[in-house]
Amino acid sequence: MRTICIVTATRAEYGLLRPVVQKISKSDMLALQLVVTGAHLCPRLGETVHEIENDGFPIAARLPIFTEDAGEPVAKTIARTLTVFDDYFAAHRPDAVLLLGDRFEIFAVAAAAAARHIPIAHISGGDVTLGAADEYYRHCISKMAAVHFPSCADSAARLVRMGEAPGTVFCVGGLGDENIRTMPKMTRRELCDSTGFPLMQPFALVTYHPETAPDAGSPAAQVQALCAAMAAVDGVFWLITGSNADAGGEVCTRMMQAFAAAHPDRAGFVQSLGLRRYLSAMEYAALVAGNSSSGVVETPTFRVPTVNIGRRQAGRTVCANVLCCDADRAAIEAALRKALSKAFAPVAASARSPYNGGNTSEKICTVLQNFDFARPKIFYDGPVPEFDPQRSVLV
């Protein structure tokens, strides 16, 4: 059996990885080594390890990397993460490490694995997010990885243009899209009871993270603009979730909490909804707003009107249900009003997701079982083939 180490650091990442974790845990050919780190183990960021515990998956290790200093420079956190994971990989060497996405914590884990010559399998490489430092972390992970699982044809082709050999690129579709299609959702009444908020009325699901590009503006100013726009738009209840571990995330969270506290009849705050509640909320929402990747990648499957604010997701494929706007009050307010209008409803309903690859998690597990991780990594300079997520093989 091949031992596959899956590392998860955030609630959003775990939600996407969950079906892969589930299938590997039941596999006769793959052994699961689940390592939990990052925000999952940090009380100020919601300590979301409890969601993993509730799912019943065996946790091989809990490796804290954050301190109580929310303002610690990212470079110091990366250095600590490298050391912590180098020690872990030295003592518990897996056959491969499966990583998802583009965060600095996952970049550090990838660097530690690469330094130990442990093969890396990378999910969601080839994406573009020009408004976040995640852009270069993601591409760095791709260059260290032996095998790739991009979520759409555009990203698969981009990986090949980056020099990744077509035989290592498996266009399997998006795990978020698979979750939406396969996970049983709560009823709307169950969602109300679970959150304690009056969500039988029209409501908006809001998540806002700091922009981390070098020339990004002030996260506090951007959240202030968003709050002012929400205060000006009537007719919906604002269901707000906490921000992430990026620099400025704690400021965003505090400001959102303050907005909800100041508008108790119109807004509610939950640090983390967890996967099932989050997808259920997205299904029933009249609007999704903020700058989370789920607003661009996952909402097209629901065809829910969405407002993508600022530049954090710039460069991603944007579907018909998504309106993009600048991170200032006037632009946000105008976009919110348009997204909630009767005229925009049929436009949102016409959205078609490019991320539907069918049974994405099963395809990933099949490749992990059969891929030759001993093959040398080359820089590919040949033509770019066509990819089809529905087939996950070259056309």
mmCIF file of C-alpha atoms in Angstrom:
data_model
loop_
_atom_site.group_PDB
_atom_site.id
_atom_site.type_symbol
_atom_site.label_atom_id
_atom_site.label_comp_id
_atom_site.label_asym_id
_atom_site.label_seq_id
_atom_site.Cartn_x
_atom_site.Cartn_y
_atom_site.Cartn_z
ATOM 1 C CA MET A 1 0.000 0.000 0.000
ATOM 2 C CA ARG A 2 1.114 3.516 -0.752
ATOM 3 C CA THR A 3 1.011 5.927 2.164
ATOM 4 C CA ILE A 4 -0.420 9.293 1.101
ATOM 5 C CA CYS A 5 0.121 12.172 3.507
ATOM 6 C CA ILE A 6 -2.649 14.765 3.190
ATOM 7 C CA VAL A 7 -1.903 18.078 4.907
ATOM 8 C CA THR A 8 -4.703 20.505 5.737
ATOM 9 C CA ALA A 9 -4.302 23.934 7.299
ATOM 10 C CA THR A 10 -7.622 25.743 6.766
ATOM 11 C CA ARG A 11 -11.368 25.113 6.935
ATOM 12 C CA ALA A 12 -11.875 25.886 3.225
ATOM 13 C CA GLU A 13 -9.077 23.568 2.145
ATOM 14 C CA TYR A 14 -10.328 20.706 4.331
ATOM 15 C CA GLY A 15 -13.822 21.106 2.933
ATOM 16 C CA LEU A 16 -12.431 20.533 -0.546
ATOM 17 C CA LEU A 17 -10.143 17.675 0.487
ATOM 18 C CA ARG A 18 -12.804 15.840 2.479
ATOM 19 C CA PRO A 19 -14.018 13.441 -0.272
ATOM 20 C CA VAL A 20 -10.406 12.486 -1.085
ATOM 21 C CA VAL A 21 -9.673 11.883 2.605
ATOM 22 C CA GLN A 22 -12.793 9.762 2.825
ATOM 23 C CA LYS A 23 -11.903 7.596 -0.170
ATOM 24 C CA ILE A 24 -8.268 7.088 0.845
ATOM 25 C CA SER A 25 -9.345 6.139 4.382
ATOM 26 C CA LYS A 26 -11.442 3.312 2.877
ATOM 27 C CA SER A 27 -8.968 2.266 0.179
ATOM 28 C CA ASP A 28 -7.338 -1.160 -0.037
ATOM 29 C CA MET A 29 -4.441 0.296 -2.031
ATOM 30 C CA LEU A 30 -3.754 3.611 -0.299
ATOM 31 C CA ALA A 31 -3.014 4.314 3.352
ATOM 32 C CA LEU A 32 -4.088 7.660 4.815
ATOM 33 C CA GLN A 33 -1.689 9.832 6.808
ATOM 34 C CA LEU A 34 -3.746 12.927 7.714
ATOM 35 C CA VAL A 35 -1.771 15.821 9.165
ATOM 36 C CA VAL A 36 -3.596 18.822 10.627
ATOM 37 C CA THR A 37 -1.901 22.191 11.050
ATOM 38 C CA GLY A 38 -2.376 25.950 10.691
ATOM 39 C CA ALA A 39 -5.713 27.598 11.481
ATOM 40 C CA HIS A 40 -7.251 24.233 12.399
ATOM 41 C CA LEU A 41 -5.231 24.275 15.628
ATOM 42 C CA CYS A 42 -5.424 28.004 16.391
ATOM 43 C CA PRO A 43 -8.127 29.180 18.845
ATOM 44 C CA ARG A 44 -8.188 32.739 17.481
ATOM 45 C CA LEU A 45 -8.925 31.341 14.000
ATOM 46 C CA GLY A 46 -11.770 29.063 15.055
ATOM 47 C CA GLU A 47 -9.827 25.879 15.972
ATOM 48 C CA THR A 48 -11.591 24.058 13.129
ATOM 49 C CA VAL A 49 -9.876 20.732 13.852
ATOM 50 C CA HIS A 50 -13.146 19.867 15.599
ATOM 51 C CA GLU A 51 -14.844 19.564 12.211
ATOM 52 C CA ILE A 52 -12.301 16.904 11.201
ATOM 53 C CA GLU A 53 -12.759 15.125 14.531
ATOM 54 C CA ASN A 54 -16.535 15.129 14.035
ATOM 55 C CA ASP A 55 -16.071 13.469 10.645
ATOM 56 C CA GLY A 56 -14.274 10.613 12.402
ATOM 57 C CA PHE A 57 -11.124 10.562 10.270
ATOM 58 C CA PRO A 58 -7.943 9.375 12.046
ATOM 59 C CA ILE A 59 -5.502 12.248 12.525
ATOM 60 C CA ALA A 60 -1.909 11.095 12.262
ATOM 61 C CA ALA A 61 -0.412 14.298 13.643
ATOM 62 C CA ARG A 62 -1.369 17.764 14.865
ATOM 63 C CA LEU A 63 1.445 20.183 14.082
ATOM 64 C CA PRO A 64 0.902 23.752 15.380
ATOM 65 C CA ILE A 65 2.659 26.460 13.374
ATOM 66 C CA PHE A 66 0.915 29.685 14.462
ATOM 67 C CA THR A 67 1.642 31.691 17.600
ATOM 68 C CA GLU A 68 -0.789 33.987 19.397
ATOM 69 C CA ASP A 69 0.828 36.919 17.590
ATOM 70 C CA ALA A 70 -1.576 37.646 14.730
ATOM 71 C CA GLY A 71 0.900 40.131 13.301
ATOM 72 C CA GLU A 72 3.843 37.735 12.988
ATOM 73 C CA PRO A 73 5.600 38.199 9.615
ATOM 74 C CA VAL A 74 4.702 35.502 7.117
ATOM 75 C CA ALA A 75 8.376 34.682 6.545
ATOM 76 C CA LYS A 76 8.771 33.674 10.197
ATOM 77 C CA THR A 77 5.707 31.433 10.015
ATOM 78 C CA ILE A 78 7.053 29.847 6.837
ATOM 79 C CA ALA A 79 10.421 29.217 8.526
ATOM 80 C CA ARG A 80 8.732 27.586 11.529
ATOM 81 C CA THR A 81 6.512 25.477 9.259
ATOM 82 C CA LEU A 82 9.530 24.277 7.279
ATOM 83 C CA THR A 83 11.250 23.152 10.475
ATOM 84 C CA VAL A 84 8.174 21.494 11.958
ATOM 85 C CA PHE A 85 7.376 19.553 8.783
ATOM 86 C CA ASP A 86 10.981 18.623 8.062
ATOM 87 C CA ASP A 87 11.074 16.971 11.491
ATOM 88 C CA TYR A 88 7.785 15.223 10.784
ATOM 89 C CA PHE A 89 8.774 13.951 7.340
ATOM 90 C CA ALA A 90 12.094 12.716 8.713
ATOM 91 C CA ALA A 91 10.277 10.593 11.282
ATOM 92 C CA HIS A 92 7.192 9.599 9.255
ATOM 93 C CA ARG A 93 8.156 9.456 5.606
ATOM 94 C CA PRO A 94 5.123 8.922 3.323
ATOM 95 C CA ASP A 95 5.251 7.698 -0.272
ATOM 96 C CA ALA A 96 3.727 10.986 -1.464
ATOM 97 C CA VAL A 97 2.300 14.214 -0.058
ATOM 98 C CA LEU A 98 -1.037 15.468 -1.390
ATOM 99 C CA LEU A 99 -1.467 19.240 -1.137
ATOM 100 C CA LEU A 100 -4.240 21.566 -2.247
ATOM 101 C CA GLY A 101 -4.022 25.156 -3.325
ATOM 102 C CA ASP A 102 -1.798 28.079 -2.772
ATOM 103 C CA ARG A 103 -1.432 29.300 0.794
ATOM 104 C CA PHE A 104 1.916 30.155 2.349
ATOM 105 C CA GLU A 105 1.543 27.352 4.919
ATOM 106 C CA ILE A 106 1.111 24.780 2.134
ATOM 107 C CA PHE A 107 4.050 26.274 0.208
ATOM 108 C CA ALA A 108 6.222 25.702 3.297
ATOM 109 C CA VAL A 109 4.978 22.108 3.622
ATOM 110 C CA ALA A 110 5.772 21.521 -0.063
ATOM 111 C CA ALA A 111 9.273 22.921 0.370
ATOM 112 C CA ALA A 112 9.880 20.629 3.337
ATOM 113 C CA ALA A 113 8.680 17.595 1.376
ATOM 114 C CA ALA A 114 10.718 18.537 -1.693
ATOM 115 C CA ALA A 115 13.849 18.961 0.399
ATOM 116 C CA ARG A 116 13.352 15.388 1.627
ATOM 117 C CA HIS A 117 12.749 14.188 -1.975
ATOM 118 C CA ILE A 118 9.200 13.117 -1.138
ATOM 119 C CA PRO A 119 6.946 13.272 -4.228
ATOM 120 C CA ILE A 120 4.237 15.935 -4.180
ATOM 121 C CA ALA A 121 0.777 15.669 -5.762
ATOM 122 C CA HIS A 122 -0.795 19.098 -6.206
ATOM 123 C CA ILE A 123 -4.500 19.933 -6.471
ATOM 124 C CA SER A 124 -5.668 23.176 -8.144
ATOM 125 C CA GLY A 125 -2.390 24.162 -9.757
ATOM 126 C CA GLY A 126 -2.447 26.367 -12.827
ATOM 127 C CA ASP A 127 -5.041 28.789 -11.435
ATOM 128 C CA VAL A 128 -4.460 32.542 -11.530
ATOM 129 C CA THR A 129 -5.214 34.994 -8.688
ATOM 130 C CA LEU A 130 -3.451 38.253 -9.419
ATOM 131 C CA GLY A 131 -4.697 39.980 -6.274
ATOM 132 C CA ALA A 132 -3.012 37.637 -3.810
ATOM 133 C CA ALA A 133 0.452 36.439 -2.866
ATOM 134 C CA ASP A 134 -1.123 32.998 -3.313
ATOM 135 C CA GLU A 135 -0.369 33.474 -7.029
ATOM 136 C CA TYR A 136 3.343 32.787 -6.684
ATOM 137 C CA TYR A 137 3.007 30.295 -3.810
ATOM 138 C CA ARG A 138 0.739 28.201 -6.041
ATOM 139 C CA HIS A 139 3.120 28.257 -9.003
ATOM 140 C CA CYS A 140 6.074 27.424 -6.734
ATOM 141 C CA ILE A 141 4.228 24.358 -5.432
ATOM 142 C CA SER A 142 3.452 23.314 -9.012
ATOM 143 C CA LYS A 143 7.141 23.429 -9.934
ATOM 144 C CA MET A 144 7.971 21.177 -6.977
ATOM 145 C CA ALA A 145 5.135 18.738 -7.706
ATOM 146 C CA ALA A 146 5.436 15.410 -9.532
ATOM 147 C CA VAL A 147 1.769 15.144 -10.507
ATOM 148 C CA HIS A 148 -0.994 17.713 -10.961
ATOM 149 C CA PHE A 149 -4.773 17.762 -10.520
ATOM 150 C CA PRO A 150 -5.989 21.065 -12.034
ATOM 151 C CA SER A 151 -9.680 21.870 -11.709
ATOM 152 C CA CYS A 152 -10.441 23.057 -15.237
ATOM 153 C CA ALA A 153 -9.099 22.896 -18.801
ATOM 154 C CA ASP A 154 -7.639 26.426 -18.729
ATOM 155 C CA SER A 155 -5.564 25.634 -15.638
ATOM 156 C CA ALA A 156 -4.401 22.307 -17.081
ATOM 157 C CA ALA A 157 -3.178 24.014 -20.250
ATOM 158 C CA ARG A 158 -1.453 26.699 -18.200
ATOM 159 C CA LEU A 159 0.501 24.058 -16.262
ATOM 160 C CA VAL A 160 1.783 22.599 -19.522
ATOM 161 C CA ARG A 161 2.809 26.075 -20.694
ATOM 162 C CA MET A 162 4.706 26.351 -17.380
ATOM 163 C CA GLY A 163 6.755 23.318 -18.429
ATOM 164 C CA GLU A 164 4.832 20.494 -16.730
ATOM 165 C CA ALA A 165 4.730 17.356 -18.883
ATOM 166 C CA PRO A 166 1.225 16.543 -20.188
ATOM 167 C CA GLY A 167 1.518 12.999 -18.830
ATOM 168 C CA THR A 168 1.714 14.417 -15.298
ATOM 169 C CA VAL A 169 -1.328 16.710 -15.662
ATOM 170 C CA PHE A 170 -4.733 15.154 -14.937
ATOM 171 C CA CYS A 171 -7.640 17.537 -15.526
ATOM 172 C CA VAL A 172 -10.054 16.035 -13.000
ATOM 173 C CA GLY A 173 -12.461 18.902 -12.315
ATOM 174 C CA GLY A 174 -13.065 20.768 -9.081
ATOM 175 C CA LEU A 175 -13.509 19.142 -5.679
ATOM 176 C CA GLY A 176 -15.796 22.008 -4.688
ATOM 177 C CA ASP A 177 -18.072 21.229 -7.605
ATOM 178 C CA GLU A 178 -18.127 17.554 -6.585
ATOM 179 C CA ASN A 179 -19.009 18.469 -2.987
ATOM 180 C CA ILE A 180 -21.900 20.610 -4.153
ATOM 181 C CA ARG A 181 -23.310 17.830 -6.300
ATOM 182 C CA THR A 182 -22.861 14.985 -3.807
ATOM 183 C CA MET A 183 -23.019 16.263 -0.207
ATOM 184 C CA PRO A 184 -26.473 16.125 1.448
ATOM 185 C CA LYS A 185 -27.480 19.671 2.385
ATOM 186 C CA MET A 186 -29.401 20.895 5.394
ATOM 187 C CA THR A 187 -32.968 21.995 4.952
ATOM 188 C CA ARG A 188 -33.437 25.729 5.213
ATOM 189 C CA ARG A 189 -35.105 25.297 8.603
ATOM 190 C CA GLU A 190 -32.180 23.175 9.838
ATOM 191 C CA LEU A 191 -29.802 25.899 8.698
ATOM 192 C CA CYS A 192 -31.782 28.495 10.658
ATOM 193 C CA ASP A 193 -31.789 26.354 13.786
ATOM 194 C CA SER A 194 -28.086 25.532 13.450
ATOM 195 C CA THR A 195 -26.928 29.139 13.087
ATOM 196 C CA GLY A 196 -29.549 30.734 15.301
ATOM 197 C CA PHE A 197 -30.271 33.348 12.624
ATOM 198 C CA PRO A 198 -33.531 34.132 10.750
ATOM 199 C CA LEU A 199 -32.557 32.705 7.372
ATOM 200 C CA MET A 200 -36.038 31.889 6.098
ATOM 201 C CA GLN A 201 -35.968 35.425 4.715
ATOM 202 C CA PRO A 202 -33.674 36.383 1.791
ATOM 203 C CA PHE A 203 -30.077 36.401 3.010
ATOM 204 C CA ALA A 204 -26.594 37.050 1.690
ATOM 205 C CA LEU A 205 -23.547 34.906 2.514
ATOM 206 C CA VAL A 206 -20.496 37.153 3.030
ATOM 207 C CA THR A 207 -16.812 36.233 3.375
ATOM 208 C CA TYR A 208 -14.005 38.760 2.973
ATOM 209 C CA HIS A 209 -10.255 38.090 3.180
ATOM 210 C CA PRO A 210 -7.370 40.568 2.984
ATOM 211 C CA GLU A 211 -5.802 41.203 -0.394
ATOM 212 C CA THR A 212 -2.151 40.159 -0.136
ATOM 213 C CA ALA A 213 -0.633 41.453 -3.369
ATOM 214 C CA PRO A 214 2.305 43.836 -2.793
ATOM 215 C CA ASP A 215 0.279 46.873 -3.893
ATOM 216 C CA ALA A 216 -2.934 45.864 -2.116
ATOM 217 C CA GLY A 217 -4.791 48.557 -0.238
ATOM 218 C CA SER A 218 -5.729 48.603 3.427
ATOM 219 C CA PRO A 219 -7.866 45.592 4.439
ATOM 220 C CA ALA A 220 -9.544 47.731 7.085
ATOM 221 C CA ALA A 221 -10.517 50.373 4.536
ATOM 222 C CA GLN A 222 -11.895 47.705 2.195
ATOM 223 C CA VAL A 223 -13.978 46.058 4.917
ATOM 224 C CA GLN A 224 -15.208 49.475 6.040
ATOM 225 C CA ALA A 225 -16.397 50.099 2.472
ATOM 226 C CA LEU A 226 -18.101 46.698 2.363
ATOM 227 C CA CYS A 227 -19.853 47.292 5.699
ATOM 228 C CA ALA A 228 -21.064 50.703 4.573
ATOM 229 C CA ALA A 229 -22.447 49.190 1.380
ATOM 230 C CA MET A 230 -24.205 46.399 3.297
ATOM 231 C CA ALA A 231 -25.744 48.937 5.665
ATOM 232 C CA ALA A 232 -27.144 50.833 2.671
ATOM 233 C CA VAL A 233 -28.750 47.818 0.971
ATOM 234 C CA ASP A 234 -32.058 46.673 2.426
ATOM 235 C CA GLY A 235 -34.017 43.502 1.834
ATOM 236 C CA VAL A 236 -31.500 40.849 2.884
ATOM 237 C CA PHE A 237 -30.050 39.455 6.100
ATOM 238 C CA TRP A 238 -26.227 39.445 6.060
ATOM 239 C CA LEU A 239 -24.758 36.086 7.161
ATOM 240 C CA ILE A 240 -21.060 36.813 7.670
ATOM 241 C CA THR A 241 -18.186 34.357 8.233
ATOM 242 C CA GLY A 242 -14.713 35.051 9.625
ATOM 243 C CA SER A 243 -11.641 35.927 7.624
ATOM 244 C CA ASN A 244 -8.551 33.762 7.139
ATOM 245 C CA ALA A 245 -5.028 33.731 8.594
ATOM 246 C CA ASP A 246 -3.500 36.194 6.117
ATOM 247 C CA ALA A 247 -1.993 39.425 7.422
ATOM 248 C CA GLY A 248 -4.923 41.695 8.208
ATOM 249 C CA GLY A 249 -7.386 38.824 8.548
ATOM 250 C CA GLU A 250 -7.965 39.372 12.247
ATOM 251 C CA VAL A 251 -8.755 43.047 11.604
ATOM 252 C CA CYS A 252 -11.298 42.034 8.938
ATOM 253 C CA THR A 253 -12.910 39.560 11.321
ATOM 254 C CA ARG A 254 -13.197 42.088 14.166
ATOM 255 C CA MET A 255 -14.778 44.668 11.869
ATOM 256 C CA MET A 256 -17.292 42.152 10.540
ATOM 257 C CA GLN A 257 -18.141 41.072 14.088
ATOM 258 C CA ALA A 258 -18.664 44.721 15.027
ATOM 259 C CA PHE A 259 -20.964 45.247 12.019
ATOM 260 C CA ALA A 260 -23.089 42.244 12.994
ATOM 261 C CA ALA A 261 -23.249 43.399 16.620
ATOM 262 C CA ALA A 262 -24.335 46.897 15.526
ATOM 263 C CA HIS A 263 -27.077 45.491 13.236
ATOM 264 C CA PRO A 264 -28.500 42.504 15.176
ATOM 265 C CA ASP A 265 -31.762 42.499 13.220
ATOM 266 C CA ARG A 266 -30.010 42.588 9.859
ATOM 267 C CA ALA A 267 -26.762 40.649 10.290
ATOM 268 C CA GLY A 268 -25.186 37.687 12.051
ATOM 269 C CA PHE A 269 -21.571 36.521 12.386
ATOM 270 C CA VAL A 270 -20.198 32.961 12.506
ATOM 271 C CA GLN A 271 -16.439 32.407 12.603
ATOM 272 C CA SER A 272 -16.737 29.186 10.592
ATOM 273 C CA LEU A 273 -19.845 27.508 9.212
ATOM 274 C CA GLY A 274 -18.131 24.233 8.400
ATOM 275 C CA LEU A 275 -18.529 22.529 5.044
ATOM 276 C CA ARG A 276 -22.117 21.260 5.230
ATOM 277 C CA ARG A 277 -23.547 24.480 6.658
ATOM 278 C CA TYR A 278 -21.528 26.593 4.230
ATOM 279 C CA LEU A 279 -22.725 24.704 1.154
ATOM 280 C CA SER A 280 -26.269 24.688 2.499
ATOM 281 C CA ALA A 281 -26.100 28.452 3.036
ATOM 282 C CA MET A 282 -24.766 28.927 -0.492
ATOM 283 C CA GLU A 283 -27.635 26.871 -1.891
ATOM 284 C CA TYR A 284 -30.336 28.984 -0.219
ATOM 285 C CA ALA A 285 -28.616 32.383 -0.415
ATOM 286 C CA ALA A 286 -30.119 35.174 -2.465
ATOM 287 C CA LEU A 287 -26.579 36.495 -2.867
ATOM 288 C CA VAL A 288 -22.961 35.533 -2.182
ATOM 289 C CA ALA A 289 -20.551 38.436 -1.639
ATOM 290 C CA GLY A 290 -16.896 39.009 -0.734
ATOM 291 C CA ASN A 291 -13.638 37.812 -2.253
ATOM 292 C CA SER A 292 -13.343 34.138 -1.333
ATOM 293 C CA SER A 293 -12.375 31.745 -4.121
ATOM 294 C CA SER A 294 -15.627 29.879 -3.468
ATOM 295 C CA GLY A 295 -17.490 32.940 -4.727
ATOM 296 C CA VAL A 296 -15.887 32.503 -8.144
ATOM 297 C CA VAL A 297 -15.253 28.749 -8.331
ATOM 298 C CA GLU A 298 -18.228 27.181 -6.539
ATOM 299 C CA THR A 299 -21.172 29.580 -6.933
ATOM 300 C CA PRO A 300 -21.554 28.858 -10.699
ATOM 301 C CA THR A 301 -22.725 25.341 -9.810
ATOM 302 C CA PHE A 302 -25.487 26.843 -7.651
ATOM 303 C CA ARG A 303 -26.068 29.646 -10.190
ATOM 304 C CA VAL A 304 -26.483 32.050 -7.275
ATOM 305 C CA PRO A 305 -25.923 35.796 -7.887
ATOM 306 C CA THR A 306 -22.443 36.686 -6.657
ATOM 307 C CA VAL A 307 -20.450 39.868 -6.093
ATOM 308 C CA ASN A 308 -16.677 39.417 -6.236
ATOM 309 C CA ILE A 309 -15.024 42.426 -4.590
ATOM 310 C CA GLY A 310 -11.554 43.764 -5.343
ATOM 311 C CA ARG A 311 -8.604 42.009 -6.956
ATOM 312 C CA ARG A 312 -7.980 38.966 -4.763
ATOM 313 C CA GLN A 313 -9.488 36.594 -7.350
ATOM 314 C CA ALA A 314 -8.382 38.560 -10.426
ATOM 315 C CA GLY A 315 -7.406 36.232 -13.259
ATOM 316 C CA ARG A 316 -9.763 33.381 -12.398
ATOM 317 C CA THR A 317 -12.404 32.261 -14.881
ATOM 318 C CA VAL A 318 -15.542 34.292 -14.091
ATOM 319 C CA CYS A 319 -18.974 32.857 -14.963
ATOM 320 C CA ALA A 320 -22.212 34.647 -15.802
ATOM 321 C CA ASN A 321 -23.492 34.654 -12.203
ATOM 322 C CA VAL A 322 -20.505 36.682 -10.913
ATOM 323 C CA LEU A 323 -20.290 40.484 -10.894
ATOM 324 C CA CYS A 324 -16.830 41.926 -10.220
ATOM 325 C CA CYS A 325 -16.364 45.358 -8.664
ATOM 326 C CA ASP A 326 -13.739 47.571 -7.045
ATOM 327 C CA ALA A 327 -13.326 47.552 -3.268
ATOM 328 C CA ASP A 328 -14.931 50.946 -2.657
ATOM 329 C CA ARG A 329 -18.335 51.704 -1.185
ATOM 330 C CA ALA A 330 -20.051 53.055 -4.290
ATOM 331 C CA ALA A 331 -18.904 50.197 -6.512
ATOM 332 C CA ILE A 332 -19.794 47.533 -3.929
ATOM 333 C CA GLU A 333 -23.233 49.007 -3.269
ATOM 334 C CA ALA A 334 -24.021 49.239 -6.986
ATOM 335 C CA ALA A 335 -22.911 45.635 -7.551
ATOM 336 C CA LEU A 336 -24.950 44.350 -4.580
ATOM 337 C CA ARG A 337 -28.080 46.099 -5.841
ATOM 338 C CA LYS A 338 -27.579 44.764 -9.364
ATOM 339 C CA ALA A 339 -26.974 41.203 -8.142
ATOM 340 C CA LEU A 340 -30.201 41.319 -6.101
ATOM 341 C CA SER A 341 -32.259 42.761 -8.942
ATOM 342 C CA LYS A 342 -34.920 40.804 -10.799
ATOM 343 C CA ALA A 343 -33.148 41.620 -14.054
ATOM 344 C CA PHE A 344 -29.966 39.795 -12.980
ATOM 345 C CA ALA A 345 -31.692 36.597 -11.801
ATOM 346 C CA PRO A 346 -31.972 35.015 -15.283
ATOM 347 C CA VAL A 347 -28.377 36.004 -16.036
ATOM 348 C CA ALA A 348 -27.152 34.180 -12.918
ATOM 349 C CA ALA A 349 -29.353 31.210 -13.780
ATOM 350 C CA SER A 350 -27.555 30.883 -17.122
ATOM 351 C CA ALA A 351 -24.174 30.189 -15.484
ATOM 352 C CA ARG A 352 -22.324 27.038 -16.502
ATOM 353 C CA SER A 353 -19.470 25.823 -14.332
ATOM 354 C CA PRO A 354 -16.193 24.845 -16.061
ATOM 355 C CA TYR A 355 -15.205 22.779 -12.993
ATOM 356 C CA ASN A 356 -17.517 19.752 -13.376
ATOM 357 C CA GLY A 357 -15.273 16.732 -13.803
ATOM 358 C CA GLY A 358 -17.669 14.137 -12.446
ATOM 359 C CA ASN A 359 -16.214 11.966 -9.672
ATOM 360 C CA THR A 360 -13.155 14.147 -9.092
ATOM 361 C CA SER A 361 -12.019 12.543 -5.825
ATOM 362 C CA GLU A 362 -12.186 9.029 -7.302
ATOM 363 C CA LYS A 363 -10.079 10.134 -10.264
ATOM 364 C CA ILE A 364 -7.474 11.610 -7.930
ATOM 365 C CA CYS A 365 -7.262 8.385 -5.914
ATOM 366 C CA THR A 366 -6.912 6.291 -9.069
ATOM 367 C CA VAL A 367 -3.960 8.383 -10.228
ATOM 368 C CA LEU A 368 -2.360 8.247 -6.779
ATOM 369 C CA GLN A 369 -2.583 4.440 -6.880
ATOM 370 C CA ASN A 370 -1.025 4.067 -10.313
ATOM 371 C CA PHE A 371 1.250 7.039 -10.987
ATOM 372 C CA ASP A 372 4.978 6.319 -11.316
ATOM 373 C CA PHE A 373 6.399 8.709 -8.726
ATOM 374 C CA ALA A 374 9.918 7.495 -9.547
ATOM 375 C CA ARG A 375 9.831 9.064 -13.013
ATOM 376 C CA PRO A 376 12.218 12.024 -13.270
ATOM 377 C CA LYS A 377 10.658 15.472 -13.468
ATOM 378 C CA ILE A 378 11.419 17.214 -16.756
ATOM 379 C CA PHE A 379 10.742 20.652 -18.171
ATOM 380 C CA TYR A 380 8.368 20.135 -21.072
ATOM 381 C CA ASP A 381 8.769 22.389 -24.124
ATOM 382 C CA GLY A 382 6.309 20.717 -26.481
ATOM 383 C CA PRO A 383 2.834 21.610 -27.736
ATOM 384 C CA VAL A 384 -0.100 22.112 -25.369
ATOM 385 C CA PRO A 385 -2.801 19.448 -25.813
ATOM 386 C CA GLU A 386 -6.525 19.930 -25.223
ATOM 387 C CA PHE A 387 -7.955 18.875 -21.870
ATOM 388 C CA ASP A 388 -11.467 17.840 -20.896
ATOM 389 C CA PRO A 389 -12.429 17.627 -17.173
ATOM 390 C CA GLN A 390 -15.197 15.161 -17.986
ATOM 391 C CA ARG A 391 -12.632 12.684 -19.290
ATOM 392 C CA SER A 392 -9.582 13.684 -17.172
ATOM 393 C CA VAL A 393 -7.331 12.334 -19.915
ATOM 394 C CA LEU A 394 -5.821 13.964 -22.965
ATOM 395 C CA VAL A 395 -8.262 14.373 -25.846
#
